[in-house]
Amino acid sequence: MRNPELTTKLESIDWSAFSESMHEKGYAIIPNMLTATQCEELKNAYENPDLYRKTVVMERYRFGLGEYKYFKYPLPSIISDIRTLIYPKLAPIANLWFKVLKIDIEFSTTHKEMLEKCHENNQFKPTVLILKYGKGGHNTLHQDLYGDVFFPIQTVMFLNQPDEDYTGGEFVLTQQTPRAQSKAIVLKPNKGDMLVFTTNFRPIKGSKGYYRVNMKHGVSEVQSGERHTLGIIFHDALT
């Protein structure tokens, strides 16, 4: 039985406007996906070692400054429900992107089938993660792929309120258009909001058809306070 509150929330979303934003910008924000109580529960669970399979200290790998933890299966129900219920809304967008770019890959309509594809490629490890930054924390520009099988759209949920719980720490997207300078996009979603964005590239229509622009994401330096986010990636990892 899926979370009825979450189901109602997803049914209230204007998915046509959402899809338009994804096609035009490569990202879209769904406000108030999580309640304040759910945000606090996820933050408090950060200290529960039973929930996680791996902890990464970002500075050690030159990923930035901060820490994140990968959840292990079974995922907490709210995370599992969001991943399962929102995936079918994103698959048609991903399929259209790949079609116009003439990439011969079609994504399944259910998340269960997506995971089965990962498992056929020996990708069994969950990639859902929670990230924690303190003062000076940041995340260098990157892409979350984890293996040959990947889904090209992912989400981040914001568990703190910017300019109240922390300052700085803006979410940064960069867009690299061929033969042009990179474009930076800086976002400050509110507590409980979900940001949906491309994992690694998106199509843009030019005078001779569609072409591919690569995108990366990261986090600018936190100036004060603590910043927590929950990242939901729809494919599993090799390690």
PDB file of C-alpha atoms in Angstrom:
ATOM      1  CA  MET A   1       0.000   0.000   0.000  1.00  0.00           C
ATOM      2  CA  ARG A   2       1.570   3.251  -1.148  1.00  0.00           C
ATOM      3  CA  ASN A   3       1.632   6.421   0.925  1.00  0.00           C
ATOM      4  CA  PRO A   4      -1.812   8.012   0.330  1.00  0.00           C
ATOM      5  CA  GLU A   5      -0.539  11.507   1.187  1.00  0.00           C
ATOM      6  CA  LEU A   6       2.225  11.170  -1.356  1.00  0.00           C
ATOM      7  CA  THR A   7      -0.149   9.781  -3.980  1.00  0.00           C
ATOM      8  CA  THR A   8      -2.488  12.759  -3.480  1.00  0.00           C
ATOM      9  CA  LYS A   9       0.450  15.154  -3.772  1.00  0.00           C
ATOM     10  CA  LEU A  10       1.604  13.624  -7.052  1.00  0.00           C
ATOM     11  CA  GLU A  11      -1.918  13.684  -8.465  1.00  0.00           C
ATOM     12  CA  SER A  12      -2.133  17.431  -7.781  1.00  0.00           C
ATOM     13  CA  ILE A  13       0.956  18.274  -9.828  1.00  0.00           C
ATOM     14  CA  ASP A  14       0.567  19.878 -13.256  1.00  0.00           C
ATOM     15  CA  TRP A  15       2.688  17.316 -15.059  1.00  0.00           C
ATOM     16  CA  SER A  16       2.293  19.105 -18.384  1.00  0.00           C
ATOM     17  CA  ALA A  17       3.925  22.263 -16.978  1.00  0.00           C
ATOM     18  CA  PHE A  18       6.508  20.096 -15.239  1.00  0.00           C
ATOM     19  CA  SER A  19       7.437  18.356 -18.502  1.00  0.00           C
ATOM     20  CA  GLU A  20       7.628  21.711 -20.305  1.00  0.00           C
ATOM     21  CA  SER A  21      10.120  22.981 -17.725  1.00  0.00           C
ATOM     22  CA  MET A  22      12.210  19.817 -18.057  1.00  0.00           C
ATOM     23  CA  HIS A  23      12.304  20.166 -21.847  1.00  0.00           C
ATOM     24  CA  GLU A  24      13.088  23.897 -21.787  1.00  0.00           C
ATOM     25  CA  LYS A  25      15.543  24.034 -18.873  1.00  0.00           C
ATOM     26  CA  GLY A  26      16.634  20.515 -17.995  1.00  0.00           C
ATOM     27  CA  TYR A  27      15.170  20.879 -14.502  1.00  0.00           C
ATOM     28  CA  ALA A  28      11.927  21.526 -12.628  1.00  0.00           C
ATOM     29  CA  ILE A  29      10.985  22.125  -8.986  1.00  0.00           C
ATOM     30  CA  ILE A  30       8.079  20.413  -7.225  1.00  0.00           C
ATOM     31  CA  PRO A  31       7.316  22.478  -4.100  1.00  0.00           C
ATOM     32  CA  ASN A  32       6.465  20.897  -0.747  1.00  0.00           C
ATOM     33  CA  MET A  33       7.100  17.302  -1.778  1.00  0.00           C
ATOM     34  CA  LEU A  34       8.054  16.535   1.823  1.00  0.00           C
ATOM     35  CA  THR A  35       6.416  17.888   4.970  1.00  0.00           C
ATOM     36  CA  ALA A  36       8.501  19.626   7.641  1.00  0.00           C
ATOM     37  CA  THR A  37       8.056  16.545   9.837  1.00  0.00           C
ATOM     38  CA  GLN A  38       9.354  14.229   7.102  1.00  0.00           C
ATOM     39  CA  CYS A  39      12.365  16.491   6.570  1.00  0.00           C
ATOM     40  CA  GLU A  40      13.193  16.360  10.270  1.00  0.00           C
ATOM     41  CA  GLU A  41      12.781  12.578  10.407  1.00  0.00           C
ATOM     42  CA  LEU A  42      15.192  12.120   7.499  1.00  0.00           C
ATOM     43  CA  LYS A  43      17.743  14.476   9.044  1.00  0.00           C
ATOM     44  CA  ASN A  44      17.517  12.719  12.412  1.00  0.00           C
ATOM     45  CA  ALA A  45      17.972   9.346  10.690  1.00  0.00           C
ATOM     46  CA  TYR A  46      21.380  10.508   9.435  1.00  0.00           C
ATOM     47  CA  GLU A  47      22.915   9.233  12.673  1.00  0.00           C
ATOM     48  CA  ASN A  48      21.349   5.758  12.419  1.00  0.00           C
ATOM     49  CA  PRO A  49      24.091   3.457  11.058  1.00  0.00           C
ATOM     50  CA  ASP A  50      21.627   0.628  10.402  1.00  0.00           C
ATOM     51  CA  LEU A  51      20.162   2.520   7.424  1.00  0.00           C
ATOM     52  CA  TYR A  52      23.349   2.904   5.380  1.00  0.00           C
ATOM     53  CA  ARG A  53      25.735   0.750   3.373  1.00  0.00           C
ATOM     54  CA  LYS A  54      28.549   3.247   2.827  1.00  0.00           C
ATOM     55  CA  THR A  55      29.800   6.620   4.092  1.00  0.00           C
ATOM     56  CA  VAL A  56      31.878   8.922   1.889  1.00  0.00           C
ATOM     57  CA  VAL A  57      34.006  11.759   3.271  1.00  0.00           C
ATOM     58  CA  MET A  58      34.105  14.065   0.275  1.00  0.00           C
ATOM     59  CA  GLU A  59      37.428  15.753   1.024  1.00  0.00           C
ATOM     60  CA  ARG A  60      39.233  12.404   0.885  1.00  0.00           C
ATOM     61  CA  TYR A  61      38.323  11.995  -2.799  1.00  0.00           C
ATOM     62  CA  ARG A  62      38.496  15.692  -3.724  1.00  0.00           C
ATOM     63  CA  PHE A  63      34.730  15.709  -4.290  1.00  0.00           C
ATOM     64  CA  GLY A  64      34.389  18.807  -2.120  1.00  0.00           C
ATOM     65  CA  LEU A  65      33.965  19.233   1.638  1.00  0.00           C
ATOM     66  CA  GLY A  66      31.195  17.381   3.457  1.00  0.00           C
ATOM     67  CA  GLU A  67      29.887  13.872   3.930  1.00  0.00           C
ATOM     68  CA  TYR A  68      27.260  11.645   2.403  1.00  0.00           C
ATOM     69  CA  LYS A  69      25.833   8.214   3.101  1.00  0.00           C
ATOM     70  CA  TYR A  70      24.314   5.665   0.737  1.00  0.00           C
ATOM     71  CA  PHE A  71      21.184   3.928   1.991  1.00  0.00           C
ATOM     72  CA  LYS A  72      21.005   0.149   1.889  1.00  0.00           C
ATOM     73  CA  TYR A  73      18.026  -1.982   0.913  1.00  0.00           C
ATOM     74  CA  PRO A  74      15.301  -2.024   2.061  1.00  0.00           C
ATOM     75  CA  LEU A  75      14.947   1.742   1.732  1.00  0.00           C
ATOM     76  CA  PRO A  76      12.816   3.739   4.171  1.00  0.00           C
ATOM     77  CA  SER A  77       9.222   3.596   2.921  1.00  0.00           C
ATOM     78  CA  ILE A  78       8.900   7.307   2.090  1.00  0.00           C
ATOM     79  CA  ILE A  79      12.010   7.114  -0.126  1.00  0.00           C
ATOM     80  CA  SER A  80      10.955   3.870  -1.786  1.00  0.00           C
ATOM     81  CA  ASP A  81       7.474   5.245  -2.471  1.00  0.00           C
ATOM     82  CA  ILE A  82       8.757   8.482  -4.003  1.00  0.00           C
ATOM     83  CA  ARG A  83      11.197   6.611  -6.229  1.00  0.00           C
ATOM     84  CA  THR A  84       8.556   4.150  -7.409  1.00  0.00           C
ATOM     85  CA  LEU A  85       5.731   6.647  -7.938  1.00  0.00           C
ATOM     86  CA  ILE A  86       7.610   9.476  -9.641  1.00  0.00           C
ATOM     87  CA  TYR A  87       9.644   7.320 -12.040  1.00  0.00           C
ATOM     88  CA  PRO A  88       6.694   6.676 -14.434  1.00  0.00           C
ATOM     89  CA  LYS A  89       6.269  10.468 -14.760  1.00  0.00           C
ATOM     90  CA  LEU A  90       9.907  10.868 -15.785  1.00  0.00           C
ATOM     91  CA  ALA A  91      10.335   7.912 -18.144  1.00  0.00           C
ATOM     92  CA  PRO A  92       8.355   9.538 -21.035  1.00  0.00           C
ATOM     93  CA  ILE A  93      10.561  12.639 -20.770  1.00  0.00           C
ATOM     94  CA  ALA A  94      13.732  10.543 -20.849  1.00  0.00           C
ATOM     95  CA  ASN A  95      12.440   8.528 -23.797  1.00  0.00           C
ATOM     96  CA  LEU A  96      11.616  11.659 -25.782  1.00  0.00           C
ATOM     97  CA  TRP A  97      15.087  13.071 -25.110  1.00  0.00           C
ATOM     98  CA  PHE A  98      16.772   9.920 -26.338  1.00  0.00           C
ATOM     99  CA  LYS A  99      14.470   9.694 -29.359  1.00  0.00           C
ATOM    100  CA  VAL A 100      15.201  13.224 -30.634  1.00  0.00           C
ATOM    101  CA  LEU A 101      18.923  12.679 -30.037  1.00  0.00           C
ATOM    102  CA  LYS A 102      18.698   9.411 -32.001  1.00  0.00           C
ATOM    103  CA  ILE A 103      20.007   7.313 -29.093  1.00  0.00           C
ATOM    104  CA  ASP A 104      18.749   3.756 -29.439  1.00  0.00           C
ATOM    105  CA  ILE A 105      17.666   3.244 -25.813  1.00  0.00           C
ATOM    106  CA  GLU A 106      14.120   3.102 -24.498  1.00  0.00           C
ATOM    107  CA  PHE A 107      13.428   3.218 -20.779  1.00  0.00           C
ATOM    108  CA  SER A 108      10.820   0.986 -19.175  1.00  0.00           C
ATOM    109  CA  THR A 109       7.608   2.505 -17.871  1.00  0.00           C
ATOM    110  CA  THR A 110       7.993   1.065 -14.357  1.00  0.00           C
ATOM    111  CA  HIS A 111      10.819   1.474 -11.890  1.00  0.00           C
ATOM    112  CA  LYS A 112      10.771  -2.242 -11.124  1.00  0.00           C
ATOM    113  CA  GLU A 113      11.741  -2.986 -14.719  1.00  0.00           C
ATOM    114  CA  MET A 114      14.437  -0.301 -14.593  1.00  0.00           C
ATOM    115  CA  LEU A 115      16.030  -1.992 -11.583  1.00  0.00           C
ATOM    116  CA  GLU A 116      15.804  -5.395 -13.279  1.00  0.00           C
ATOM    117  CA  LYS A 117      17.821  -3.936 -16.152  1.00  0.00           C
ATOM    118  CA  CYS A 118      20.430  -2.725 -13.669  1.00  0.00           C
ATOM    119  CA  HIS A 119      20.615  -6.137 -12.027  1.00  0.00           C
ATOM    120  CA  GLU A 120      21.159  -7.814 -15.384  1.00  0.00           C
ATOM    121  CA  ASN A 121      24.266  -5.612 -15.613  1.00  0.00           C
ATOM    122  CA  ASN A 122      25.447  -6.567 -12.092  1.00  0.00           C
ATOM    123  CA  GLN A 123      24.358  -3.191 -10.685  1.00  0.00           C
ATOM    124  CA  PHE A 124      22.761  -4.177  -7.360  1.00  0.00           C
ATOM    125  CA  LYS A 125      23.727  -1.387  -4.935  1.00  0.00           C
ATOM    126  CA  PRO A 126      21.168   1.346  -4.102  1.00  0.00           C
ATOM    127  CA  THR A 127      22.257   4.875  -4.998  1.00  0.00           C
ATOM    128  CA  VAL A 128      19.856   6.881  -2.825  1.00  0.00           C
ATOM    129  CA  LEU A 129      21.978   9.073  -0.557  1.00  0.00           C
ATOM    130  CA  ILE A 130      21.742  11.742   2.112  1.00  0.00           C
ATOM    131  CA  LEU A 131      24.283  14.555   2.184  1.00  0.00           C
ATOM    132  CA  LYS A 132      25.410  16.777   5.048  1.00  0.00           C
ATOM    133  CA  TYR A 133      27.412  19.996   4.794  1.00  0.00           C
ATOM    134  CA  GLY A 134      28.662  22.361   7.496  1.00  0.00           C
ATOM    135  CA  LYS A 135      30.351  25.730   7.176  1.00  0.00           C
ATOM    136  CA  GLY A 136      32.749  25.645   4.234  1.00  0.00           C
ATOM    137  CA  GLY A 137      31.061  22.559   2.793  1.00  0.00           C
ATOM    138  CA  HIS A 138      30.643  22.299  -0.967  1.00  0.00           C
ATOM    139  CA  ASN A 139      30.305  19.742  -3.751  1.00  0.00           C
ATOM    140  CA  THR A 140      32.331  19.911  -6.938  1.00  0.00           C
ATOM    141  CA  LEU A 141      30.605  19.674 -10.314  1.00  0.00           C
ATOM    142  CA  HIS A 142      29.849  16.079 -11.252  1.00  0.00           C
ATOM    143  CA  GLN A 143      27.427  13.549 -12.776  1.00  0.00           C
ATOM    144  CA  ASP A 144      25.890  10.538 -11.004  1.00  0.00           C
ATOM    145  CA  LEU A 145      26.125   7.572 -13.404  1.00  0.00           C
ATOM    146  CA  TYR A 146      27.414   4.561 -11.372  1.00  0.00           C
ATOM    147  CA  GLY A 147      27.476   2.073 -14.264  1.00  0.00           C
ATOM    148  CA  ASP A 148      26.667   1.393 -17.898  1.00  0.00           C
ATOM    149  CA  VAL A 149      22.935   1.256 -17.147  1.00  0.00           C
ATOM    150  CA  PHE A 150      21.646   4.601 -15.908  1.00  0.00           C
ATOM    151  CA  PHE A 151      18.469   6.660 -15.910  1.00  0.00           C
ATOM    152  CA  PRO A 152      19.126  10.199 -17.198  1.00  0.00           C
ATOM    153  CA  ILE A 153      16.989  12.115 -14.670  1.00  0.00           C
ATOM    154  CA  GLN A 154      17.392  12.333 -10.888  1.00  0.00           C
ATOM    155  CA  THR A 155      16.023  14.292  -7.936  1.00  0.00           C
ATOM    156  CA  VAL A 156      17.222  16.136  -4.844  1.00  0.00           C
ATOM    157  CA  MET A 157      15.020  16.960  -1.866  1.00  0.00           C
ATOM    158  CA  PHE A 158      15.968  19.856   0.379  1.00  0.00           C
ATOM    159  CA  LEU A 159      15.728  19.165   4.111  1.00  0.00           C
ATOM    160  CA  ASN A 160      16.714  22.608   5.447  1.00  0.00           C
ATOM    161  CA  GLN A 161      15.448  26.137   4.821  1.00  0.00           C
ATOM    162  CA  PRO A 162      17.993  28.357   3.050  1.00  0.00           C
ATOM    163  CA  ASP A 163      18.845  31.669   4.758  1.00  0.00           C
ATOM    164  CA  GLU A 164      17.393  30.302   8.008  1.00  0.00           C
ATOM    165  CA  ASP A 165      19.142  26.990   8.681  1.00  0.00           C
ATOM    166  CA  TYR A 166      22.129  27.839   6.494  1.00  0.00           C
ATOM    167  CA  THR A 167      23.495  30.510   4.180  1.00  0.00           C
ATOM    168  CA  GLY A 168      25.296  29.944   0.893  1.00  0.00           C
ATOM    169  CA  GLY A 169      25.102  26.358  -0.280  1.00  0.00           C
ATOM    170  CA  GLU A 170      23.183  27.099  -3.469  1.00  0.00           C
ATOM    171  CA  PHE A 171      22.498  24.249  -5.884  1.00  0.00           C
ATOM    172  CA  VAL A 172      24.467  24.815  -9.088  1.00  0.00           C
ATOM    173  CA  LEU A 173      23.845  23.387 -12.555  1.00  0.00           C
ATOM    174  CA  THR A 174      26.185  24.015 -15.466  1.00  0.00           C
ATOM    175  CA  GLN A 175      25.254  23.586 -19.108  1.00  0.00           C
ATOM    176  CA  GLN A 176      28.000  23.051 -21.676  1.00  0.00           C
ATOM    177  CA  THR A 177      26.726  23.910 -25.142  1.00  0.00           C
ATOM    178  CA  PRO A 178      29.037  22.788 -27.981  1.00  0.00           C
ATOM    179  CA  ARG A 179      31.317  25.573 -29.258  1.00  0.00           C
ATOM    180  CA  ALA A 180      30.045  27.985 -26.588  1.00  0.00           C
ATOM    181  CA  GLN A 181      30.858  29.093 -23.060  1.00  0.00           C
ATOM    182  CA  SER A 182      29.316  27.188 -20.148  1.00  0.00           C
ATOM    183  CA  LYS A 183      26.119  28.492 -18.577  1.00  0.00           C
ATOM    184  CA  ALA A 184      25.662  28.404 -14.787  1.00  0.00           C
ATOM    185  CA  ILE A 185      22.241  28.033 -13.159  1.00  0.00           C
ATOM    186  CA  VAL A 186      21.980  28.760  -9.419  1.00  0.00           C
ATOM    187  CA  LEU A 187      18.933  27.547  -7.458  1.00  0.00           C
ATOM    188  CA  LYS A 188      17.714  27.937  -3.842  1.00  0.00           C
ATOM    189  CA  PRO A 189      14.753  25.572  -3.334  1.00  0.00           C
ATOM    190  CA  ASN A 190      12.890  25.719  -0.026  1.00  0.00           C
ATOM    191  CA  LYS A 191      12.741  23.084   2.690  1.00  0.00           C
ATOM    192  CA  GLY A 192      10.644  20.147   1.492  1.00  0.00           C
ATOM    193  CA  ASP A 193      10.975  21.016  -2.201  1.00  0.00           C
ATOM    194  CA  MET A 194      12.071  18.450  -4.769  1.00  0.00           C
ATOM    195  CA  LEU A 195      14.367  19.483  -7.601  1.00  0.00           C
ATOM    196  CA  VAL A 196      14.263  17.185 -10.635  1.00  0.00           C
ATOM    197  CA  PHE A 197      17.080  17.553 -13.153  1.00  0.00           C
ATOM    198  CA  THR A 198      19.043  15.812 -15.874  1.00  0.00           C
ATOM    199  CA  THR A 199      21.747  13.425 -14.733  1.00  0.00           C
ATOM    200  CA  ASN A 200      24.191  14.145 -17.542  1.00  0.00           C
ATOM    201  CA  PHE A 201      22.728  15.726 -20.719  1.00  0.00           C
ATOM    202  CA  ARG A 202      19.593  16.994 -22.434  1.00  0.00           C
ATOM    203  CA  PRO A 203      18.552  17.891 -25.983  1.00  0.00           C
ATOM    204  CA  ILE A 204      18.272  21.425 -27.349  1.00  0.00           C
ATOM    205  CA  LYS A 205      16.699  22.189 -30.692  1.00  0.00           C
ATOM    206  CA  GLY A 206      18.901  24.025 -33.180  1.00  0.00           C
ATOM    207  CA  SER A 207      18.513  25.115 -36.783  1.00  0.00           C
ATOM    208  CA  LYS A 208      19.512  21.647 -38.014  1.00  0.00           C
ATOM    209  CA  GLY A 209      17.639  19.561 -35.488  1.00  0.00           C
ATOM    210  CA  TYR A 210      18.370  18.559 -31.912  1.00  0.00           C
ATOM    211  CA  TYR A 211      21.816  18.477 -30.390  1.00  0.00           C
ATOM    212  CA  ARG A 212      23.129  17.296 -27.039  1.00  0.00           C
ATOM    213  CA  VAL A 213      24.278  19.613 -24.244  1.00  0.00           C
ATOM    214  CA  ASN A 214      26.113  18.169 -21.267  1.00  0.00           C
ATOM    215  CA  MET A 215      25.154  19.228 -17.746  1.00  0.00           C
ATOM    216  CA  LYS A 216      26.798  18.821 -14.350  1.00  0.00           C
ATOM    217  CA  HIS A 217      25.654  19.742 -10.857  1.00  0.00           C
ATOM    218  CA  GLY A 218      27.233  20.710  -7.553  1.00  0.00           C
ATOM    219  CA  VAL A 219      26.797  22.830  -4.431  1.00  0.00           C
ATOM    220  CA  SER A 220      28.373  26.219  -3.737  1.00  0.00           C
ATOM    221  CA  GLU A 221      30.183  26.846  -0.451  1.00  0.00           C
ATOM    222  CA  VAL A 222      28.055  26.899   2.696  1.00  0.00           C
ATOM    223  CA  GLN A 223      28.753  30.130   4.578  1.00  0.00           C
ATOM    224  CA  SER A 224      27.050  29.207   7.865  1.00  0.00           C
ATOM    225  CA  GLY A 225      24.813  26.569   9.448  1.00  0.00           C
ATOM    226  CA  GLU A 226      24.100  23.018   8.287  1.00  0.00           C
ATOM    227  CA  ARG A 227      22.643  21.863   4.988  1.00  0.00           C
ATOM    228  CA  HIS A 228      21.104  18.404   4.392  1.00  0.00           C
ATOM    229  CA  THR A 229      19.708  17.032   1.150  1.00  0.00           C
ATOM    230  CA  LEU A 230      18.333  13.690   0.020  1.00  0.00           C
ATOM    231  CA  GLY A 231      19.319  12.510  -3.441  1.00  0.00           C
ATOM    232  CA  ILE A 232      17.194   9.974  -5.302  1.00  0.00           C
ATOM    233  CA  ILE A 233      18.899   8.342  -8.271  1.00  0.00           C
ATOM    234  CA  PHE A 234      16.772   5.792 -10.105  1.00  0.00           C
ATOM    235  CA  HIS A 235      19.427   3.287 -11.149  1.00  0.00           C
ATOM    236  CA  ASP A 236      21.496   0.976  -8.963  1.00  0.00           C
ATOM    237  CA  ALA A 237      25.290   0.962  -8.812  1.00  0.00           C
ATOM    238  CA  LEU A 238      28.088  -1.570  -9.367  1.00  0.00           C
ATOM    239  CA  THR A 239      29.674  -0.657  -6.005  1.00  0.00           C
TER     240      THR A 239
END
